[in-house]
Protein backbone atom coordinates (compact mmCIF):
# COMPACT_ATOMS: atom_id res chain seq x y z
CA MET A 1 54.36 38.70 8.15
CA ASN A 2 54.56 35.71 5.76
CA ASN A 3 57.03 36.01 3.03
CA LYS A 4 55.54 33.45 0.75
CA LYS A 5 55.07 34.44 -2.79
CA TYR A 6 51.42 34.33 -3.99
CA ILE A 7 50.08 34.69 -7.62
CA PHE A 8 48.12 37.70 -6.31
CA SER A 9 46.93 39.66 -3.54
CA ILE A 10 43.49 41.03 -2.68
CA ILE A 11 43.38 44.14 -0.51
CA MET A 12 39.99 44.40 1.13
CA PRO A 13 39.25 47.83 2.60
CA ILE A 14 36.84 47.22 5.66
CA TYR A 15 34.09 49.61 7.09
CA ASN A 16 30.62 48.78 8.19
CA VAL A 17 30.59 45.48 6.08
CA ASP A 18 29.89 42.90 8.50
CA LYS A 19 26.48 41.90 6.77
CA TRP A 20 28.39 41.18 3.40
CA LEU A 21 32.02 40.36 4.49
CA GLU A 22 31.33 36.60 4.95
CA GLU A 23 29.82 36.09 1.54
CA ALA A 24 32.74 38.08 -0.02
CA VAL A 25 35.44 36.27 1.76
CA ASP A 26 33.82 32.72 1.10
CA SER A 27 33.39 33.62 -2.55
CA ILE A 28 37.24 34.57 -2.71
CA ILE A 29 38.11 31.31 -0.97
CA SER A 30 35.97 29.03 -3.12
CA GLN A 31 36.89 30.24 -6.43
CA LYS A 32 37.48 27.45 -9.02
CA ASN A 33 40.67 26.73 -11.00
CA ILE A 34 42.90 28.34 -8.45
CA ASN A 35 43.92 27.20 -4.92
CA PHE A 36 43.51 29.61 -2.11
CA GLU A 37 45.75 28.49 0.34
CA GLU A 38 48.45 28.17 -2.35
CA ASP A 39 47.88 31.20 -4.61
CA ARG A 40 46.00 33.90 -3.11
CA GLN A 41 46.50 36.14 -0.30
CA LEU A 42 43.77 38.42 1.36
CA ILE A 43 44.74 41.53 3.10
CA PHE A 44 41.88 43.16 5.31
CA VAL A 45 42.61 46.61 6.19
CA ASN A 46 40.04 47.83 8.78
CA ASP A 47 39.39 51.52 8.73
CA CYS A 48 38.15 51.56 12.35
CA SER A 49 34.85 49.94 11.42
CA PRO A 50 32.33 50.29 14.33
CA ASP A 51 30.31 47.08 13.49
CA SER A 52 31.45 43.60 14.18
CA SER A 53 33.67 43.29 10.86
CA GLU A 54 36.67 43.11 12.93
CA GLU A 55 35.53 39.88 14.64
CA LEU A 56 34.86 38.42 11.27
CA CYS A 57 38.23 39.40 10.03
CA ILE A 58 40.26 37.89 12.89
CA LYS A 59 37.89 34.68 12.76
CA TYR A 60 39.08 34.23 9.08
CA GLN A 61 42.70 35.22 9.73
CA ASN A 62 42.84 32.46 12.68
CA ALA A 63 41.34 30.13 10.03
CA TYR A 64 43.71 30.60 7.09
CA LYS A 65 46.98 31.98 9.05
CA ASN A 66 48.91 31.88 6.12
CA ASN A 67 46.85 33.67 3.70
CA ILE A 68 45.02 36.25 5.43
CA LEU A 69 46.68 39.39 6.92
CA TYR A 70 44.78 41.89 9.40
CA ILE A 71 45.64 45.23 9.65
CA LYS A 72 43.50 47.98 11.50
CA ASN A 73 44.29 51.59 10.96
CA LYS A 74 44.85 53.80 14.20
CA GLN A 75 42.13 56.17 12.91
CA ASN A 76 39.51 56.66 10.36
CA MET A 77 41.53 57.31 7.12
CA GLY A 78 38.77 57.01 4.36
CA LEU A 79 38.75 54.36 1.38
CA SER A 80 41.82 55.48 -0.85
CA ALA A 81 44.05 55.92 2.21
CA THR A 82 43.01 52.47 3.66
CA ARG A 83 43.42 50.50 0.22
CA ASN A 84 46.80 52.42 0.08
CA HIS A 85 47.69 51.48 3.48
CA GLY A 86 46.98 47.73 2.46
CA LEU A 87 49.48 48.12 -0.58
CA GLN A 88 52.36 48.54 1.86
CA TYR A 89 51.96 44.96 2.73
C-alpha cells in the first residue's frame, strides 16, 4: 500500500457497473484544476461483482499504480459494508 498523502481519496464501491465504470473513472482522472496523479487516490472495492468490472479495475490500477488501489471483498457484503471496507484503506 502506498503511504503517499493525497488531498483526498475516493472510495468507489463496485458491483455490476462495467457499463459505466470507464466513464466514471475517466471523469475523475480528467477533472481540471487538480492533478490526479499528485493529489487524488481512487479506491475500488469490488463487492464480488459478476460482470467484467474486475478486469476494468485492474486495467486502471495497472495504469495508475500509485493512485489506484483495488480491493475485492471475499463475499458479497452490500453497499454500506463495501464502502466501509474501503474506509480501512
